[in-house]
């Protein structure tokens, strides 16, 4: 069964540093998403991406965050000037159709120290 | 703004028993999702419910949707230990918005 692949599985970064989380969506999917889950809490939407541009973003997704699809297969989330409160599990998801049939990746556990 | 609430937050039940998890949402939603999450793992899609009265079943789990009441339920029949996990419902609002709004999750523990 096709999978969404995320790397790394765990990332430890010093506060103030930049981090890039990587995702390889399912190949025929057109819609891409990032969500995050702070430990023990609910899953929160960050951003959706379609046709090489952001289609929707949440209040969490401020100027500290950016997304990119650099080469037609990878989908990245960049977090600049990381803060302690950015520590969370970050999930990438993709879907073939808008708003239907999401497949989530296995997540990247980001720890800011 | 769409809000999604689940209850209970924690559920401990004995093997063999039946129970229901409830998911309420605040505004019109055109689809409702149920996911399972094991500790430290990703979100596994269980059900997608698209219309009023929709009912889907997979093994010991059955999900239903009542759009008029803005309520979805996940019913567990004759629980077994390997159903222990956290279950999330999520809704997307009408008009093609792309984000999923998740409930707080229900941590289910099945006791032998």
mmCIF file of C-alpha atoms in Angstrom:
data_model
loop_
_atom_site.group_PDB
_atom_site.id
_atom_site.type_symbol
_atom_site.label_atom_id
_atom_site.label_comp_id
_atom_site.label_asym_id
_atom_site.label_seq_id
_atom_site.Cartn_x
_atom_site.Cartn_y
_atom_site.Cartn_z
ATOM 1 C CA UNK A 1 0.000 0.000 0.000
ATOM 2 C CA UNK A 2 1.374 3.458 -0.867
ATOM 3 C CA UNK A 3 2.823 5.399 2.048
ATOM 4 C CA UNK A 4 3.691 8.934 2.980
ATOM 5 C CA UNK A 5 7.308 8.912 4.119
ATOM 6 C CA UNK A 6 8.725 11.396 6.610
ATOM 7 C CA UNK A 7 12.319 12.020 7.599
ATOM 8 C CA UNK A 8 13.858 12.212 10.080
ATOM 9 C CA UNK A 9 11.760 10.256 12.535
ATOM 10 C CA UNK A 10 13.269 12.209 15.417
ATOM 11 C CA UNK A 11 15.047 15.555 15.355
ATOM 12 C CA UNK A 12 16.663 17.330 18.281
ATOM 13 C CA UNK A 13 17.508 20.975 17.614
ATOM 14 C CA UNK A 14 18.830 23.806 19.719
ATOM 15 C CA UNK A 15 16.505 26.701 20.352
ATOM 16 C CA UNK A 16 16.990 29.437 17.807
ATOM 17 C CA UNK A 17 18.196 27.106 15.079
ATOM 18 C CA UNK A 18 16.412 26.344 11.857
ATOM 19 C CA UNK A 19 15.013 22.904 11.114
ATOM 20 C CA UNK A 20 13.690 21.322 7.923
ATOM 21 C CA UNK A 21 11.262 18.435 8.082
ATOM 22 C CA UNK A 22 10.918 16.340 4.960
ATOM 23 C CA UNK A 23 8.054 14.410 3.477
ATOM 24 C CA UNK A 24 7.569 12.318 0.357
ATOM 25 C CA UNK A 25 3.829 12.224 -0.407
ATOM 26 C CA UNK A 26 2.129 9.455 -2.347
ATOM 27 C CA UNK A 27 3.091 9.901 -5.967
ATOM 28 C CA UNK A 28 -0.310 10.559 -7.560
ATOM 29 C CA UNK A 29 -1.546 12.781 -4.757
ATOM 30 C CA UNK A 30 -2.027 16.463 -5.479
ATOM 31 C CA UNK A 31 -2.844 17.964 -2.093
ATOM 32 C CA UNK A 32 -0.330 18.158 0.724
ATOM 33 C CA UNK A 33 -0.658 19.074 4.370
ATOM 34 C CA UNK A 34 1.269 19.585 7.556
ATOM 35 C CA UNK A 35 -0.259 18.984 10.982
ATOM 36 C CA UNK A 36 1.323 18.978 14.393
ATOM 37 C CA UNK A 37 0.537 17.314 17.697
ATOM 38 C CA UNK A 38 1.987 18.587 20.924
ATOM 39 C CA UNK A 39 2.546 15.678 23.298
ATOM 40 C CA UNK A 40 -0.735 14.390 24.685
ATOM 41 C CA UNK A 41 -2.819 16.966 22.863
ATOM 42 C CA UNK A 42 -4.980 17.014 19.778
ATOM 43 C CA UNK A 43 -3.788 17.210 16.226
ATOM 44 C CA UNK A 44 -3.682 20.742 14.801
ATOM 45 C CA UNK A 45 -3.731 21.864 11.188
ATOM 46 C CA UNK A 46 -0.798 23.964 10.026
ATOM 47 C CA UNK A 47 -0.976 24.369 6.263
ATOM 48 C CA UNK A 48 -2.308 22.921 3.023
ATOM 49 C CA UNK A 49 -0.516 23.122 -0.309
ATOM 50 C CA UNK A 50 -1.756 22.621 -3.843
ATOM 51 C CA UNK A 51 -0.429 23.498 -7.255
ATOM 52 C CA UNK A 52 2.806 24.809 -5.805
ATOM 53 C CA UNK A 53 1.238 27.275 -3.463
ATOM 54 C CA UNK A 54 -0.288 27.477 -0.028
ATOM 55 C CA UNK A 55 -4.044 27.087 -0.234
ATOM 56 C CA UNK A 56 -4.864 27.495 3.438
ATOM 57 C CA UNK A 57 -2.934 28.084 6.649
ATOM 58 C CA UNK A 58 -3.749 28.292 10.332
ATOM 59 C CA UNK A 59 -2.906 30.979 12.847
ATOM 60 C CA UNK A 60 -0.059 28.781 14.052
ATOM 61 C CA UNK A 61 1.601 28.989 10.639
ATOM 62 C CA UNK A 62 3.187 32.400 11.021
ATOM 63 C CA UNK A 63 6.311 33.892 9.432
ATOM 64 C CA UNK A 64 8.443 31.408 11.324
ATOM 65 C CA UNK A 65 7.149 28.615 9.107
ATOM 66 C CA UNK A 66 7.430 27.970 5.394
ATOM 67 C CA UNK A 67 6.697 25.092 3.057
ATOM 68 C CA UNK A 68 8.192 24.117 -0.241
ATOM 69 C CA UNK A 69 7.977 21.426 -2.874
ATOM 70 C CA UNK A 70 11.483 21.765 -4.235
ATOM 71 C CA UNK A 71 11.675 18.931 -6.733
ATOM 72 C CA UNK A 72 8.249 17.503 -7.517
ATOM 73 C CA UNK A 73 8.495 14.687 -4.997
ATOM 74 C CA UNK A 74 9.589 16.119 -1.654
ATOM 75 C CA UNK A 75 7.441 18.416 0.461
ATOM 76 C CA UNK A 76 9.254 20.261 3.220
ATOM 77 C CA UNK A 77 8.361 22.249 6.296
ATOM 78 C CA UNK A 78 10.953 24.756 7.456
ATOM 79 C CA UNK A 79 10.842 26.245 10.922
ATOM 80 C CA UNK A 80 13.122 29.203 11.503
ATOM 81 C CA UNK A 81 14.350 30.422 14.905
ATOM 82 C CA UNK A 82 12.866 27.443 16.708
ATOM 83 C CA UNK A 83 11.307 27.910 20.141
ATOM 84 C CA UNK A 84 10.775 25.432 22.953
ATOM 85 C CA UNK A 85 7.054 25.419 22.219
ATOM 86 C CA UNK A 86 7.710 24.140 18.708
ATOM 87 C CA UNK A 87 8.470 20.756 20.252
ATOM 88 C CA UNK A 88 5.806 18.409 18.871
ATOM 89 C CA UNK A 89 5.139 15.553 16.505
ATOM 90 C CA UNK A 90 4.802 16.896 12.981
ATOM 91 C CA UNK A 91 2.721 14.897 10.529
ATOM 92 C CA UNK A 92 2.707 15.253 6.794
ATOM 93 C CA UNK A 93 -0.364 14.113 4.881
ATOM 94 C CA UNK A 94 -1.381 13.912 1.267
ATOM 95 C CA UNK A 95 -4.570 13.283 -0.635
ATOM 96 C CA UNK A 96 -5.494 12.612 -4.227
ATOM 97 C CA UNK A 97 -8.682 14.631 -4.032
ATOM 98 C CA UNK A 98 -9.392 17.867 -2.239
ATOM 99 C CA UNK A 99 -10.528 17.248 1.291
ATOM 100 C CA UNK A 100 -10.820 13.487 0.954
ATOM 101 C CA UNK A 101 -8.739 10.400 1.483
ATOM 102 C CA UNK A 102 -5.927 11.762 3.578
ATOM 103 C CA UNK A 103 -2.947 9.509 4.213
ATOM 104 C CA UNK A 104 -0.743 10.551 7.093
ATOM 105 C CA UNK A 105 2.961 9.908 7.366
ATOM 106 C CA UNK A 106 4.580 8.327 10.399
ATOM 107 C CA UNK A 107 5.594 11.712 11.779
ATOM 108 C CA UNK A 108 8.731 13.523 12.875
ATOM 109 C CA UNK A 109 9.176 14.020 16.578
ATOM 110 C CA UNK A 110 10.805 17.441 16.935
ATOM 111 C CA UNK A 111 12.431 18.256 20.246
ATOM 112 C CA UNK A 112 13.752 21.771 20.830
ATOM 113 C CA UNK A 113 16.324 22.016 23.612
ATOM 114 C CA UNK B 1 -15.138 28.454 13.290
ATOM 115 C CA UNK B 2 -15.603 24.723 13.367
ATOM 116 C CA UNK B 3 -15.068 23.113 16.771
ATOM 117 C CA UNK B 4 -15.000 19.387 17.430
ATOM 118 C CA UNK B 5 -15.534 17.853 20.833
ATOM 119 C CA UNK B 6 -15.167 14.253 21.869
ATOM 120 C CA UNK B 7 -16.218 12.431 24.946
ATOM 121 C CA UNK B 8 -15.163 10.731 26.988
ATOM 122 C CA UNK B 9 -11.505 11.769 27.035
ATOM 123 C CA UNK B 10 -10.496 8.561 28.773
ATOM 124 C CA UNK B 11 -12.245 5.251 28.655
ATOM 125 C CA UNK B 12 -11.242 2.115 30.461
ATOM 126 C CA UNK B 13 -13.340 -0.895 29.708
ATOM 127 C CA UNK B 14 -13.253 -4.624 30.161
ATOM 128 C CA UNK B 15 -12.792 -7.039 27.343
ATOM 129 C CA UNK B 16 -16.051 -8.231 25.917
ATOM 130 C CA UNK B 17 -17.999 -5.086 26.773
ATOM 131 C CA UNK B 18 -19.602 -2.589 24.410
ATOM 132 C CA UNK B 19 -19.108 1.146 24.478
ATOM 133 C CA UNK B 20 -19.588 4.286 22.408
ATOM 134 C CA UNK B 21 -17.393 7.314 21.809
ATOM 135 C CA UNK B 22 -19.206 10.528 20.902
ATOM 136 C CA UNK B 23 -18.062 13.289 18.589
ATOM 137 C CA UNK B 24 -19.936 16.589 18.359
ATOM 138 C CA UNK B 25 -19.099 19.358 15.935
ATOM 139 C CA UNK B 26 -20.226 22.930 15.993
ATOM 140 C CA UNK B 27 -21.033 23.946 12.427
ATOM 141 C CA UNK B 28 -22.107 22.266 9.239
ATOM 142 C CA UNK B 29 -19.541 19.754 8.098
ATOM 143 C CA UNK B 30 -19.549 17.844 4.855
ATOM 144 C CA UNK B 31 -17.505 14.911 6.094
ATOM 145 C CA UNK B 32 -16.431 13.262 9.294
ATOM 146 C CA UNK B 33 -13.360 11.104 9.829
ATOM 147 C CA UNK B 34 -12.318 8.649 12.501
ATOM 148 C CA UNK B 35 -8.652 7.872 13.125
ATOM 149 C CA UNK B 36 -6.803 5.532 15.425
ATOM 150 C CA UNK B 37 -3.425 6.422 16.947
ATOM 151 C CA UNK B 38 -1.185 4.022 18.845
ATOM 152 C CA UNK B 39 1.344 5.605 21.259
ATOM 153 C CA UNK B 40 4.091 7.414 19.366
ATOM 154 C CA UNK B 41 2.642 6.374 16.017
ATOM 155 C CA UNK B 42 0.852 7.978 13.120
ATOM 156 C CA UNK B 43 -2.847 8.370 12.430
ATOM 157 C CA UNK B 44 -4.520 5.370 10.887
ATOM 158 C CA UNK B 45 -7.676 6.106 8.945
ATOM 159 C CA UNK B 46 -10.647 4.073 10.146
ATOM 160 C CA UNK B 47 -13.743 5.605 8.564
ATOM 161 C CA UNK B 48 -14.872 8.484 6.361
ATOM 162 C CA UNK B 49 -18.526 9.404 6.710
ATOM 163 C CA UNK B 50 -19.967 11.544 3.957
ATOM 164 C CA UNK B 51 -23.694 11.864 4.423
ATOM 165 C CA UNK B 52 -26.440 11.961 6.977
ATOM 166 C CA UNK B 53 -27.289 8.514 8.248
ATOM 167 C CA UNK B 54 -24.043 7.021 6.995
ATOM 168 C CA UNK B 55 -22.988 3.911 8.876
ATOM 169 C CA UNK B 56 -19.749 2.048 8.336
ATOM 170 C CA UNK B 57 -18.453 -1.054 10.061
ATOM 171 C CA UNK B 58 -15.076 -2.719 10.207
ATOM 172 C CA UNK B 59 -14.675 -5.634 12.571
ATOM 173 C CA UNK B 60 -15.692 -4.608 16.080
ATOM 174 C CA UNK B 61 -15.911 -0.912 15.209
ATOM 175 C CA UNK B 62 -18.937 0.833 13.768
ATOM 176 C CA UNK B 63 -19.198 4.539 12.995
ATOM 177 C CA UNK B 64 -22.296 6.574 12.250
ATOM 178 C CA UNK B 65 -23.108 10.148 11.327
ATOM 179 C CA UNK B 66 -26.124 12.303 12.120
ATOM 180 C CA UNK B 67 -25.592 15.633 10.383
ATOM 181 C CA UNK B 68 -28.758 17.158 11.798
ATOM 182 C CA UNK B 69 -27.573 16.553 15.342
ATOM 183 C CA UNK B 70 -23.969 17.281 14.309
ATOM 184 C CA UNK B 71 -22.998 14.050 15.988
ATOM 185 C CA UNK B 72 -20.912 11.065 15.060
ATOM 186 C CA UNK B 73 -20.465 7.958 17.152
ATOM 187 C CA UNK B 74 -17.854 5.218 17.194
ATOM 188 C CA UNK B 75 -19.285 2.058 18.706
ATOM 189 C CA UNK B 76 -17.066 -0.717 19.979
ATOM 190 C CA UNK B 77 -18.556 -4.168 20.226
ATOM 191 C CA UNK B 78 -17.138 -6.901 22.454
ATOM 192 C CA UNK B 79 -13.881 -5.057 23.004
ATOM 193 C CA UNK B 80 -10.570 -6.868 22.755
ATOM 194 C CA UNK B 81 -7.185 -5.761 24.071
ATOM 195 C CA UNK B 82 -5.740 -4.833 20.689
ATOM 196 C CA UNK B 83 -8.335 -2.076 20.320
ATOM 197 C CA UNK B 84 -6.507 -0.126 23.028
ATOM 198 C CA UNK B 85 -5.434 3.162 21.395
ATOM 199 C CA UNK B 86 -6.412 6.807 21.139
ATOM 200 C CA UNK B 87 -9.297 7.480 18.778
ATOM 201 C CA UNK B 88 -9.764 10.848 17.119
ATOM 202 C CA UNK B 89 -12.650 12.194 15.154
ATOM 203 C CA UNK B 90 -12.048 15.017 12.706
ATOM 204 C CA UNK B 91 -14.330 17.146 10.588
ATOM 205 C CA UNK B 92 -13.889 19.409 7.626
ATOM 206 C CA UNK B 93 -16.159 22.362 7.173
ATOM 207 C CA UNK B 94 -18.331 22.898 4.135
ATOM 208 C CA UNK B 95 -17.411 25.020 1.161
ATOM 209 C CA UNK B 96 -14.280 23.135 0.316
ATOM 210 C CA UNK B 97 -12.052 24.265 3.139
ATOM 211 C CA UNK B 98 -9.166 21.922 3.233
ATOM 212 C CA UNK B 99 -8.219 21.632 6.845
ATOM 213 C CA UNK B 100 -9.326 18.933 9.216
ATOM 214 C CA UNK B 101 -10.343 20.017 12.694
ATOM 215 C CA UNK B 102 -9.623 17.262 15.187
ATOM 216 C CA UNK B 103 -11.327 16.404 18.421
ATOM 217 C CA UNK B 104 -9.370 16.044 21.621
ATOM 218 C CA UNK B 105 -9.160 12.275 21.284
ATOM 219 C CA UNK B 106 -10.424 9.427 23.433
ATOM 220 C CA UNK B 107 -7.782 7.267 25.050
ATOM 221 C CA UNK B 108 -9.257 3.805 25.168
ATOM 222 C CA UNK B 109 -7.785 1.141 27.428
ATOM 223 C CA UNK B 110 -9.159 -2.392 27.271
ATOM 224 C CA UNK B 111 -8.606 -4.340 30.454
ATOM 225 C CA UNK B 112 -8.405 -8.134 30.264
#
